[in-house]
PDB file of C-alpha atoms in Angstrom:
ATOM      1  CA  MET A   1      14.096   5.376   3.149  1.00 87.00           C
ATOM      2  CA  ASN A   2      14.937   2.372   0.764  1.00 96.00           C
ATOM      3  CA  PHE A   3      11.472   2.091  -0.969  1.00 96.00           C
ATOM      4  CA  LYS A   4      12.205  -1.367  -2.205  1.00 94.00           C
ATOM      5  CA  GLU A   5      13.364  -2.843   1.006  1.00 96.00           C
ATOM      6  CA  GLU A   6      10.171  -1.297   2.736  1.00 97.00           C
ATOM      7  CA  LEU A   7       7.875  -2.528   0.146  1.00 97.00           C
ATOM      8  CA  GLU A   8       9.362  -6.080   0.253  1.00 96.00           C
ATOM      9  CA  LYS A   9       9.189  -5.889   4.324  1.00 96.00           C
ATOM     10  CA  ARG A  10       5.441  -4.820   4.145  1.00 97.00           C
ATOM     11  CA  THR A  11       4.653  -7.318   1.262  1.00 97.00           C
ATOM     12  CA  CYS A  12       6.095 -10.097   3.484  1.00 96.00           C
ATOM     13  CA  ARG A  13       4.259  -9.005   6.283  1.00 97.00           C
ATOM     14  CA  ALA A  14       0.864  -9.076   4.343  1.00 97.00           C
ATOM     15  CA  GLU A  15       1.681 -12.451   2.929  1.00 97.00           C
ATOM     16  CA  GLN A  16       2.420 -13.704   6.731  1.00 97.00           C
ATOM     17  CA  VAL A  17      -0.991 -12.406   7.713  1.00 98.00           C
ATOM     18  CA  ILE A  18      -2.815 -13.911   4.701  1.00 98.00           C
ATOM     19  CA  ARG A  19      -1.353 -17.244   5.236  1.00 97.00           C
ATOM     20  CA  LYS A  20      -2.348 -17.175   8.953  1.00 97.00           C
ATOM     21  CA  TYR A  21      -6.000 -16.937   8.077  1.00 98.00           C
ATOM     22  CA  LEU A  22      -6.279 -19.461   5.130  1.00 98.00           C
ATOM     23  CA  PRO A  23      -8.479 -22.483   5.880  1.00 98.00           C
ATOM     24  CA  ALA A  24      -7.044 -25.913   6.712  1.00 97.00           C
ATOM     25  CA  GLU A  25      -7.180 -28.365   3.766  1.00 97.00           C
ATOM     26  CA  GLU A  26      -9.233 -31.081   5.370  1.00 97.00           C
ATOM     27  CA  GLY A  27     -12.582 -32.871   5.389  1.00 97.00           C
ATOM     28  CA  PHE A  28     -15.004 -33.785   2.671  1.00 98.00           C
ATOM     29  CA  SER A  29     -14.512 -30.366   0.943  1.00 97.00           C
ATOM     30  CA  LYS A  30     -10.831 -30.451   0.988  1.00 97.00           C
ATOM     31  CA  ASN A  31     -10.525 -30.061  -2.895  1.00 97.00           C
ATOM     32  CA  LEU A  32     -12.573 -26.809  -2.603  1.00 98.00           C
ATOM     33  CA  ILE A  33     -10.252 -25.534   0.125  1.00 98.00           C
ATOM     34  CA  LYS A  34      -7.126 -26.613  -2.064  1.00 98.00           C
ATOM     35  CA  ALA A  35      -8.556 -24.391  -4.908  1.00 98.00           C
ATOM     36  CA  MET A  36      -9.026 -21.698  -2.741  1.00 98.00           C
ATOM     37  CA  ASN A  37      -5.765 -21.810  -1.308  1.00 98.00           C
ATOM     38  CA  TYR A  38      -4.090 -22.469  -4.502  1.00 97.00           C
ATOM     39  CA  SER A  39      -5.379 -18.883  -5.886  1.00 94.00           C
ATOM     40  CA  MET A  40      -4.525 -17.385  -2.545  1.00 96.00           C
ATOM     41  CA  GLU A  41      -0.919 -18.629  -2.382  1.00 95.00           C
ATOM     42  CA  ALA A  42      -0.041 -17.678  -6.024  1.00 91.00           C
ATOM     43  CA  GLY A  43       1.398 -14.357  -4.775  1.00 84.00           C
ATOM     44  CA  GLY A  44       0.777 -11.072  -6.504  1.00 88.00           C
ATOM     45  CA  LYS A  45       1.472  -7.584  -5.171  1.00 91.00           C
ATOM     46  CA  ARG A  46      -0.817  -7.786  -2.235  1.00 96.00           C
ATOM     47  CA  LEU A  47      -1.445  -4.132  -2.891  1.00 96.00           C
ATOM     48  CA  ARG A  48      -4.751  -4.172  -0.936  1.00 97.00           C
ATOM     49  CA  PRO A  49      -3.776  -5.530   2.296  1.00 98.00           C
ATOM     50  CA  VAL A  50      -0.508  -3.297   2.156  1.00 98.00           C
ATOM     51  CA  PHE A  51      -2.896  -0.329   1.578  1.00 98.00           C
ATOM     52  CA  LEU A  52      -4.937  -1.294   4.521  1.00 98.00           C
ATOM     53  CA  GLY A  53      -2.102  -2.027   7.084  1.00 98.00           C
ATOM     54  CA  GLU A  54      -0.360   1.367   5.983  1.00 97.00           C
ATOM     55  CA  MET A  55      -3.385   3.646   6.530  1.00 97.00           C
ATOM     56  CA  TYR A  56      -3.963   1.538   9.910  1.00 98.00           C
ATOM     57  CA  HIS A  57      -0.620   2.722  11.050  1.00 96.00           C
ATOM     58  CA  ILE A  58      -0.600   6.178   9.580  1.00 96.00           C
ATOM     59  CA  PHE A  59      -3.722   7.017  11.695  1.00 96.00           C
ATOM     60  CA  GLY A  60      -2.066   5.533  14.828  1.00 96.00           C
ATOM     61  CA  GLY A  61      -3.101   1.954  14.903  1.00 96.00           C
ATOM     62  CA  GLN A  62      -0.953  -0.293  17.089  1.00 87.00           C
ATOM     63  CA  GLU A  63      -2.313  -3.865  17.655  1.00 89.00           C
ATOM     64  CA  GLU A  64      -3.293  -6.605  15.168  1.00 94.00           C
ATOM     65  CA  LEU A  65      -7.019  -5.318  14.810  1.00 97.00           C
ATOM     66  CA  ALA A  66      -6.188  -4.820  11.050  1.00 98.00           C
ATOM     67  CA  GLU A  67      -5.117  -8.291  10.328  1.00 98.00           C
ATOM     68  CA  PRO A  68      -8.252 -10.037   9.650  1.00 98.00           C
ATOM     69  CA  PHE A  69      -9.098  -7.256   7.272  1.00 98.00           C
ATOM     70  CA  MET A  70      -5.938  -7.433   5.385  1.00 98.00           C
ATOM     71  CA  ALA A  71      -6.369 -11.096   4.779  1.00 98.00           C
ATOM     72  CA  ALA A  72     -10.163 -10.614   4.093  1.00 98.00           C
ATOM     73  CA  ILE A  73      -9.479  -7.725   1.253  1.00 98.00           C
ATOM     74  CA  GLU A  74      -7.128  -9.999  -0.339  1.00 98.00           C
ATOM     75  CA  MET A  75      -9.463 -12.982  -0.339  1.00 98.00           C
ATOM     76  CA  ILE A  76     -12.309 -10.778  -1.899  1.00 98.00           C
ATOM     77  CA  HIS A  77      -9.799  -9.591  -4.623  1.00 97.00           C
ATOM     78  CA  THR A  78      -8.648 -13.138  -5.319  1.00 97.00           C
ATOM     79  CA  HIS A  79     -12.214 -14.335  -5.617  1.00 97.00           C
ATOM     80  CA  SER A  80     -12.774 -11.558  -8.417  1.00 97.00           C
ATOM     81  CA  LEU A  81      -9.630 -12.746 -10.245  1.00 96.00           C
ATOM     82  CA  ILE A  82     -10.715 -16.332 -10.277  1.00 97.00           C
ATOM     83  CA  HIS A  83     -14.025 -15.400 -11.764  1.00 96.00           C
ATOM     84  CA  ASP A  84     -12.562 -12.921 -14.157  1.00 94.00           C
ATOM     85  CA  ASP A  85     -10.316 -15.688 -15.449  1.00 95.00           C
ATOM     86  CA  LEU A  86     -13.213 -18.194 -16.265  1.00 96.00           C
ATOM     87  CA  PRO A  87     -14.030 -19.086 -19.935  1.00 94.00           C
ATOM     88  CA  ALA A  88     -17.319 -17.352 -19.591  1.00 92.00           C
ATOM     89  CA  ILE A  89     -15.571 -13.828 -18.926  1.00 91.00           C
ATOM     90  CA  ASP A  90     -11.875 -13.268 -19.847  1.00 88.00           C
ATOM     91  CA  ASN A  91     -10.950 -17.118 -20.337  1.00 91.00           C
ATOM     92  CA  ASP A  92      -7.292 -16.444 -19.376  1.00 91.00           C
ATOM     93  CA  GLU A  93      -4.989 -19.355 -18.756  1.00 93.00           C
ATOM     94  CA  TYR A  94      -2.273 -17.547 -16.484  1.00 91.00           C
ATOM     95  CA  ARG A  95      -2.539 -15.418 -13.428  1.00 90.00           C
ATOM     96  CA  ARG A  96       0.359 -14.306 -11.199  1.00 84.00           C
ATOM     97  CA  GLY A  97       2.664 -16.601 -13.137  1.00 85.00           C
ATOM     98  CA  LYS A  98       0.557 -19.769 -12.692  1.00 92.00           C
ATOM     99  CA  LYS A  99      -2.120 -21.563 -14.464  1.00 95.00           C
ATOM    100  CA  THR A 100      -5.523 -20.133 -13.589  1.00 96.00           C
ATOM    101  CA  THR A 101      -7.889 -21.830 -11.045  1.00 96.00           C
ATOM    102  CA  HIS A 102     -10.130 -23.157 -13.523  1.00 97.00           C
ATOM    103  CA  ILE A 103      -7.406 -24.596 -15.658  1.00 97.00           C
ATOM    104  CA  VAL A 104      -5.974 -26.640 -12.708  1.00 97.00           C
ATOM    105  CA  PHE A 105      -9.097 -27.467 -10.855  1.00 97.00           C
ATOM    106  CA  GLY A 106     -11.818 -27.329 -13.504  1.00 97.00           C
ATOM    107  CA  GLU A 107     -14.484 -24.712 -14.299  1.00 97.00           C
ATOM    108  CA  SER A 108     -17.042 -25.856 -11.689  1.00 97.00           C
ATOM    109  CA  ALA A 109     -14.572 -25.906  -9.058  1.00 97.00           C
ATOM    110  CA  ALA A 110     -13.114 -22.455  -9.810  1.00 98.00           C
ATOM    111  CA  ILE A 111     -16.689 -21.132  -9.674  1.00 98.00           C
ATOM    112  CA  LEU A 112     -17.240 -22.547  -6.126  1.00 98.00           C
ATOM    113  CA  ALA A 113     -13.811 -21.569  -5.156  1.00 98.00           C
ATOM    114  CA  GLY A 114     -14.464 -17.898  -5.916  1.00 98.00           C
ATOM    115  CA  ASP A 115     -17.665 -18.102  -4.183  1.00 98.00           C
ATOM    116  CA  ALA A 116     -16.175 -19.742  -1.106  1.00 98.00           C
ATOM    117  CA  LEU A 117     -13.441 -17.138  -1.005  1.00 98.00           C
ATOM    118  CA  LEU A 118     -15.903 -14.226  -0.997  1.00 98.00           C
ATOM    119  CA  ASN A 119     -17.791 -16.027   1.931  1.00 98.00           C
ATOM    120  CA  TYR A 120     -14.665 -16.862   3.747  1.00 98.00           C
ATOM    121  CA  ALA A 121     -13.407 -13.213   3.437  1.00 98.00           C
ATOM    122  CA  TYR A 122     -16.414 -12.074   5.847  1.00 98.00           C
ATOM    123  CA  GLU A 123     -15.814 -15.128   8.010  1.00 98.00           C
ATOM    124  CA  THR A 124     -12.213 -13.817   8.439  1.00 98.00           C
ATOM    125  CA  ALA A 125     -13.010 -10.034   8.766  1.00 98.00           C
ATOM    126  CA  LEU A 126     -15.712 -11.016  11.520  1.00 98.00           C
ATOM    127  CA  LYS A 127     -12.703 -12.152  13.660  1.00 98.00           C
ATOM    128  CA  GLY A 128     -11.996  -8.718  14.146  1.00 98.00           C
ATOM    129  CA  PHE A 129     -14.473  -8.779  16.790  1.00 98.00           C
ATOM    130  CA  SER A 130     -12.651 -10.975  18.947  1.00 97.00           C
ATOM    131  CA  LEU A 131      -9.528  -8.749  18.522  1.00 97.00           C
ATOM    132  CA  ALA A 132     -11.195  -5.625  19.688  1.00 97.00           C
ATOM    133  CA  LYS A 133     -10.419  -4.506  23.318  1.00 95.00           C
ATOM    134  CA  ASN A 134     -13.210  -2.110  23.895  1.00 97.00           C
ATOM    135  CA  SER A 135     -16.496  -0.815  22.700  1.00 98.00           C
ATOM    136  CA  ARG A 136     -14.626   1.818  20.671  1.00 97.00           C
ATOM    137  CA  GLU A 137     -12.727  -0.821  18.747  1.00 97.00           C
ATOM    138  CA  MET A 138     -16.044  -2.960  18.132  1.00 98.00           C
ATOM    139  CA  GLU A 139     -17.631  -0.049  16.572  1.00 98.00           C
ATOM    140  CA  ARG A 140     -14.627   0.624  14.291  1.00 98.00           C
ATOM    141  CA  THR A 141     -14.544  -3.084  13.401  1.00 98.00           C
ATOM    142  CA  ALA A 142     -18.459  -2.879  12.496  1.00 98.00           C
ATOM    143  CA  LYS A 143     -17.701   0.172  10.429  1.00 98.00           C
ATOM    144  CA  ALA A 144     -14.840  -1.309   8.530  1.00 98.00           C
ATOM    145  CA  LEU A 145     -17.080  -4.352   7.823  1.00 98.00           C
ATOM    146  CA  GLN A 146     -19.805  -2.150   6.425  1.00 98.00           C
ATOM    147  CA  ILE A 147     -17.176  -0.454   4.119  1.00 98.00           C
ATOM    148  CA  LEU A 148     -15.910  -3.809   2.896  1.00 98.00           C
ATOM    149  CA  ALA A 149     -19.516  -4.925   2.169  1.00 98.00           C
ATOM    150  CA  GLU A 150     -20.612  -1.772   0.288  1.00 98.00           C
ATOM    151  CA  LYS A 151     -17.437  -1.593  -1.735  1.00 98.00           C
ATOM    152  CA  THR A 152     -17.619  -5.195  -2.971  1.00 98.00           C
ATOM    153  CA  GLY A 153     -21.358  -5.371  -3.625  1.00 97.00           C
ATOM    154  CA  ILE A 154     -23.677  -4.132  -6.332  1.00 97.00           C
ATOM    155  CA  ARG A 155     -22.608  -0.639  -5.795  1.00 95.00           C
ATOM    156  CA  GLY A 156     -19.017  -1.516  -5.810  1.00 97.00           C
ATOM    157  CA  MET A 157     -16.816  -4.179  -7.335  1.00 97.00           C
ATOM    158  CA  LEU A 158     -19.641  -6.609  -8.325  1.00 97.00           C
ATOM    159  CA  GLY A 159     -21.632  -3.942  -9.966  1.00 97.00           C
ATOM    160  CA  GLY A 160     -18.845  -2.738 -11.938  1.00 96.00           C
ATOM    161  CA  GLN A 161     -17.964  -6.160 -12.774  1.00 95.00           C
ATOM    162  CA  SER A 162     -21.537  -6.787 -13.992  1.00 96.00           C
ATOM    163  CA  VAL A 163     -21.630  -3.776 -16.300  1.00 96.00           C
ATOM    164  CA  ASP A 164     -18.108  -5.034 -17.749  1.00 93.00           C
ATOM    165  CA  VAL A 165     -19.478  -8.400 -18.699  1.00 92.00           C
ATOM    166  CA  GLU A 166     -22.694  -6.816 -19.963  1.00 93.00           C
ATOM    167  CA  ASN A 167     -20.965  -4.516 -22.398  1.00 92.00           C
ATOM    168  CA  ASP A 168     -18.121  -7.090 -23.317  1.00 86.00           C
ATOM    169  CA  GLY A 169     -16.974  -6.444 -26.951  1.00 84.00           C
ATOM    170  CA  ARG A 170     -19.185  -3.321 -27.387  1.00 88.00           C
ATOM    171  CA  PRO A 171     -17.414   0.077 -27.930  1.00 89.00           C
ATOM    172  CA  LEU A 172     -18.010   2.276 -24.697  1.00 93.00           C
ATOM    173  CA  LYS A 173     -18.184   5.991 -24.190  1.00 92.00           C
ATOM    174  CA  ARG A 174     -15.786   7.264 -21.485  1.00 92.00           C
ATOM    175  CA  GLU A 175     -18.703   7.809 -19.011  1.00 95.00           C
ATOM    176  CA  LEU A 176     -19.487   4.068 -18.982  1.00 96.00           C
ATOM    177  CA  LEU A 177     -15.827   3.143 -18.958  1.00 95.00           C
ATOM    178  CA  ASP A 178     -15.204   5.280 -16.009  1.00 95.00           C
ATOM    179  CA  TYR A 179     -18.116   3.669 -14.087  1.00 97.00           C
ATOM    180  CA  ILE A 180     -16.666   0.423 -14.737  1.00 96.00           C
ATOM    181  CA  TYR A 181     -13.135   1.257 -13.522  1.00 96.00           C
ATOM    182  CA  VAL A 182     -14.334   3.150 -10.598  1.00 97.00           C
ATOM    183  CA  ASN A 183     -16.418   0.164  -9.361  1.00 97.00           C
ATOM    184  CA  LYS A 184     -14.505  -2.649 -10.726  1.00 95.00           C
ATOM    185  CA  THR A 185     -11.000  -1.616  -9.632  1.00 94.00           C
ATOM    186  CA  SER A 186     -11.096   1.463  -7.514  1.00 97.00           C
ATOM    187  CA  ALA A 187     -13.797   0.159  -5.005  1.00 98.00           C
ATOM    188  CA  LEU A 188     -11.606  -2.302  -3.416  1.00 98.00           C
ATOM    189  CA  ILE A 189      -8.701  -0.073  -3.248  1.00 98.00           C
ATOM    190  CA  GLU A 190     -11.012   2.645  -1.583  1.00 98.00           C
ATOM    191  CA  ALA A 191     -12.208   0.108   0.691  1.00 98.00           C
ATOM    192  CA  SER A 192      -8.531  -0.860   1.650  1.00 98.00           C
ATOM    193  CA  LEU A 193      -7.569   2.637   2.602  1.00 98.00           C
ATOM    194  CA  MET A 194     -10.826   3.481   4.183  1.00 98.00           C
ATOM    195  CA  ALA A 195     -11.125   0.416   6.437  1.00 98.00           C
ATOM    196  CA  GLY A 196      -7.581   0.741   7.441  1.00 98.00           C
ATOM    197  CA  ALA A 197      -7.996   4.230   8.800  1.00 98.00           C
ATOM    198  CA  VAL A 198     -11.493   3.445  10.217  1.00 98.00           C
ATOM    199  CA  LEU A 199      -9.952   0.686  12.383  1.00 98.00           C
ATOM    200  CA  ALA A 200      -7.466   3.084  13.622  1.00 98.00           C
ATOM    201  CA  GLY A 201     -10.115   5.667  14.662  1.00 97.00           C
ATOM    202  CA  ALA A 202     -10.290   7.986  11.600  1.00 95.00           C
ATOM    203  CA  GLU A 203     -13.657   9.581  11.071  1.00 86.00           C
ATOM    204  CA  GLU A 204     -13.519  11.846   8.167  1.00 84.00           C
ATOM    205  CA  LEU A 205     -13.364   9.534   5.219  1.00 96.00           C
ATOM    206  CA  LYS A 206     -14.332  11.459   2.074  1.00 97.00           C
ATOM    207  CA  GLU A 207     -10.892  12.513   1.389  1.00 97.00           C
ATOM    208  CA  ILE A 208      -9.529   9.038   1.762  1.00 98.00           C
ATOM    209  CA  GLU A 209     -12.288   7.519  -0.461  1.00 98.00           C
ATOM    210  CA  THR A 210     -11.301  10.206  -3.071  1.00 98.00           C
ATOM    211  CA  MET A 211      -7.672   9.331  -2.842  1.00 98.00           C
ATOM    212  CA  GLY A 212      -8.369   5.838  -3.423  1.00 98.00           C
ATOM    213  CA  ARG A 213     -10.583   6.438  -6.427  1.00 98.00           C
ATOM    214  CA  TYR A 214      -7.659   8.518  -8.089  1.00 97.00           C
ATOM    215  CA  ILE A 215      -5.191   5.545  -7.209  1.00 97.00           C
ATOM    216  CA  GLY A 216      -7.574   2.989  -8.355  1.00 96.00           C
ATOM    217  CA  LEU A 217      -8.238   4.576 -11.779  1.00 96.00           C
ATOM    218  CA  ALA A 218      -4.637   5.331 -12.249  1.00 96.00           C
ATOM    219  CA  PHE A 219      -3.783   1.763 -11.395  1.00 94.00           C
ATOM    220  CA  GLN A 220      -6.346   0.367 -13.913  1.00 95.00           C
ATOM    221  CA  ILE A 221      -5.244   2.692 -16.652  1.00 95.00           C
ATOM    222  CA  GLN A 222      -1.540   1.521 -16.164  1.00 94.00           C
ATOM    223  CA  ASP A 223      -2.896  -2.112 -16.311  1.00 91.00           C
ATOM    224  CA  ASP A 224      -4.337  -1.076 -19.760  1.00 92.00           C
ATOM    225  CA  ILE A 225      -1.124  -0.028 -20.892  1.00 93.00           C
ATOM    226  CA  LEU A 226       0.742  -2.944 -19.677  1.00 92.00           C
ATOM    227  CA  ASP A 227      -1.780  -5.258 -21.457  1.00 88.00           C
ATOM    228  CA  VAL A 228      -0.414  -3.579 -24.869  1.00 88.00           C
ATOM    229  CA  THR A 229       3.242  -2.977 -23.973  1.00 83.00           C
ATOM    230  CA  GLY A 230       3.783  -5.618 -21.434  1.00 61.00           C
ATOM    231  CA  ASP A 231       5.631  -8.916 -21.373  1.00 55.00           C
ATOM    232  CA  GLN A 232       3.831 -12.142 -20.171  1.00 49.00           C
ATOM    233  CA  GLU A 233       6.770 -13.534 -18.367  1.00 49.00           C
ATOM    234  CA  GLU A 234       7.301 -10.239 -16.533  1.00 47.00           C
ATOM    235  CA  LEU A 235       3.626  -9.635 -15.765  1.00 47.00           C
ATOM    236  CA  GLY A 236       2.886 -13.327 -14.710  1.00 50.00           C
ATOM    237  CA  LYS A 237      -0.360 -13.128 -16.689  1.00 45.00           C
ATOM    238  CA  SER A 238      -1.524 -13.269 -20.226  1.00 52.00           C
ATOM    239  CA  VAL A 239      -1.052 -10.018 -22.406  1.00 51.00           C
ATOM    240  CA  GLY A 240      -3.198  -8.795 -25.071  1.00 51.00           C
ATOM    241  CA  SER A 241      -6.376 -10.078 -23.627  1.00 56.00           C
ATOM    242  CA  ASP A 242      -8.123  -6.795 -24.036  1.00 56.00           C
ATOM    243  CA  GLU A 243      -7.668  -7.023 -27.775  1.00 54.00           C
ATOM    244  CA  LYS A 244      -8.328 -10.651 -27.710  1.00 50.00           C
ATOM    245  CA  ASN A 245     -11.819 -10.073 -26.059  1.00 55.00           C
ATOM    246  CA  HIS A 246     -12.439  -6.824 -28.115  1.00 70.00           C
ATOM    247  CA  LYS A 247     -12.604  -4.690 -24.860  1.00 81.00           C
ATOM    248  CA  THR A 248     -12.828  -1.126 -24.829  1.00 89.00           C
ATOM    249  CA  THR A 249     -10.019   0.425 -22.607  1.00 93.00           C
ATOM    250  CA  TYR A 250      -8.639   3.762 -21.770  1.00 92.00           C
ATOM    251  CA  VAL A 251      -5.938   3.013 -24.192  1.00 94.00           C
ATOM    252  CA  THR A 252      -8.181   2.197 -27.156  1.00 91.00           C
ATOM    253  CA  LEU A 253     -10.420   4.980 -26.385  1.00 91.00           C
ATOM    254  CA  GLU A 254      -7.842   7.782 -25.723  1.00 91.00           C
ATOM    255  CA  GLY A 255      -4.576   6.433 -27.149  1.00 94.00           C
ATOM    256  CA  MET A 256      -1.196   5.362 -25.453  1.00 93.00           C
ATOM    257  CA  GLU A 257       0.095   8.877 -24.733  1.00 93.00           C
ATOM    258  CA  LYS A 258      -3.107  10.313 -23.231  1.00 94.00           C
ATOM    259  CA  ALA A 259      -3.476   7.305 -21.132  1.00 94.00           C
ATOM    260  CA  GLY A 260       0.147   7.756 -19.619  1.00 93.00           C
ATOM    261  CA  GLN A 261      -0.608  11.379 -18.851  1.00 94.00           C
ATOM    262  CA  GLU A 262      -4.024  10.476 -17.173  1.00 95.00           C
ATOM    263  CA  VAL A 263      -2.035   8.041 -14.912  1.00 95.00           C
ATOM    264  CA  GLU A 264       0.192  10.811 -14.056  1.00 95.00           C
ATOM    265  CA  ARG A 265      -2.359  13.403 -13.271  1.00 96.00           C
ATOM    266  CA  LEU A 266      -4.596  10.988 -11.126  1.00 97.00           C
ATOM    267  CA  THR A 267      -1.456   9.902  -9.186  1.00 96.00           C
ATOM    268  CA  GLY A 268      -0.619  13.634  -8.580  1.00 96.00           C
ATOM    269  CA  GLU A 269      -4.083  14.242  -7.272  1.00 97.00           C
ATOM    270  CA  ALA A 270      -3.881  11.431  -4.914  1.00 97.00           C
ATOM    271  CA  LEU A 271      -0.437  12.462  -3.653  1.00 97.00           C
ATOM    272  CA  GLU A 272      -1.984  15.975  -2.931  1.00 97.00           C
ATOM    273  CA  LEU A 273      -4.805  14.499  -0.824  1.00 97.00           C
ATOM    274  CA  LEU A 274      -2.225  12.251   0.974  1.00 97.00           C
ATOM    275  CA  SER A 275      -0.190  15.281   2.009  1.00 96.00           C
ATOM    276  CA  GLY A 276      -3.093  16.294   4.215  1.00 94.00           C
ATOM    277  CA  PHE A 277      -3.190  13.253   6.396  1.00 95.00           C
ATOM    278  CA  PRO A 278      -1.384  12.738   9.729  1.00 90.00           C
ATOM    279  CA  GLY A 279       1.472  10.168  10.327  1.00 91.00           C
ATOM    280  CA  ASP A 280       4.359   9.308   8.505  1.00 94.00           C
ATOM    281  CA  LYS A 281       3.268   8.999   4.740  1.00 96.00           C
ATOM    282  CA  GLU A 282       6.585   8.657   3.072  1.00 97.00           C
ATOM    283  CA  PHE A 283       6.193   4.945   2.179  1.00 97.00           C
ATOM    284  CA  LEU A 284       2.610   5.529   0.914  1.00 97.00           C
ATOM    285  CA  ARG A 285       3.693   8.316  -1.279  1.00 97.00           C
ATOM    286  CA  GLU A 286       6.456   6.293  -2.783  1.00 97.00           C
ATOM    287  CA  LEU A 287       4.046   3.444  -3.510  1.00 96.00           C
ATOM    288  CA  PHE A 288       1.588   5.670  -5.228  1.00 96.00           C
ATOM    289  CA  LEU A 289       4.690   7.055  -7.504  1.00 95.00           C
ATOM    290  CA  PHE A 290       5.674   3.368  -8.006  1.00 94.00           C
ATOM    291  CA  LEU A 291       2.357   2.242  -9.205  1.00 90.00           C
ATOM    292  CA  CYS A 292       2.373   5.061 -11.651  1.00 84.00           C
ATOM    293  CA  THR A 293       5.457   3.808 -13.232  1.00 84.00           C
ATOM    294  CA  ARG A 294       5.237  -0.153 -12.637  1.00 82.00           C
ATOM    295  CA  ARG A 295       6.011  -2.687 -15.400  1.00 74.00           C
ATOM    296  CA  LYS A 296       4.173  -5.472 -13.699  1.00 70.00           C
TER     297      LYS A 296
END
């Protein structure tokens, strides 16, 4: 398997699915929709929809039932980035190689665009019911929606984000930093893997959830490393923002060497869990390893 070719193929597929579900830029709220689509069309790794689609196929999914959820998970993620970049939070000017939404459309429009994307994500995921062919698929769609809602909400991404913002600029202990990372970053990766598996009929989700947690933590710690060592042009976003905002990260807490070792350990734990699942797992295995060593 040529991993780069396969990754490009899956990323392009995710891109096609996302664009298929974007709202038309029309009506009196056209400017709001433009701001939403500007952020969604800015590119990025499309990691979460790729995860969701891959788990769907690993567990035997064949049809397009996963598509609305692939688009929805990226909408939820992009909503969080729009709000993350706002002056009240990280005050960043670049995201995915482009000016951030609040720089282009203004702060109030960016707030509303983030809100609208979060709501539109659920409008999109609900379209899964019209694609379900029988009662079994209807039940799977409902369960996937529940996963999405829980992992996005107060006990997931938004809960982690709130604790991060509340403690902005304060020194953090490892326990609190882990809580922020598990919820702010890992929760949506867990949701992607779990929802994809559920839509294909998987029932035992604990190991999938744990695998997502390990990969989410590894991904965030690698992000911390890149914020120190990366290049803005290569990353497509501002670097050094953690230091600028006096944020405690795994790097500031444990040091660069230990941070790198933790990324490797967590990735290894995730790979061990992955090996126990059915289906062709080669691409997902290579993707986990790629994330451990990525430069952007």
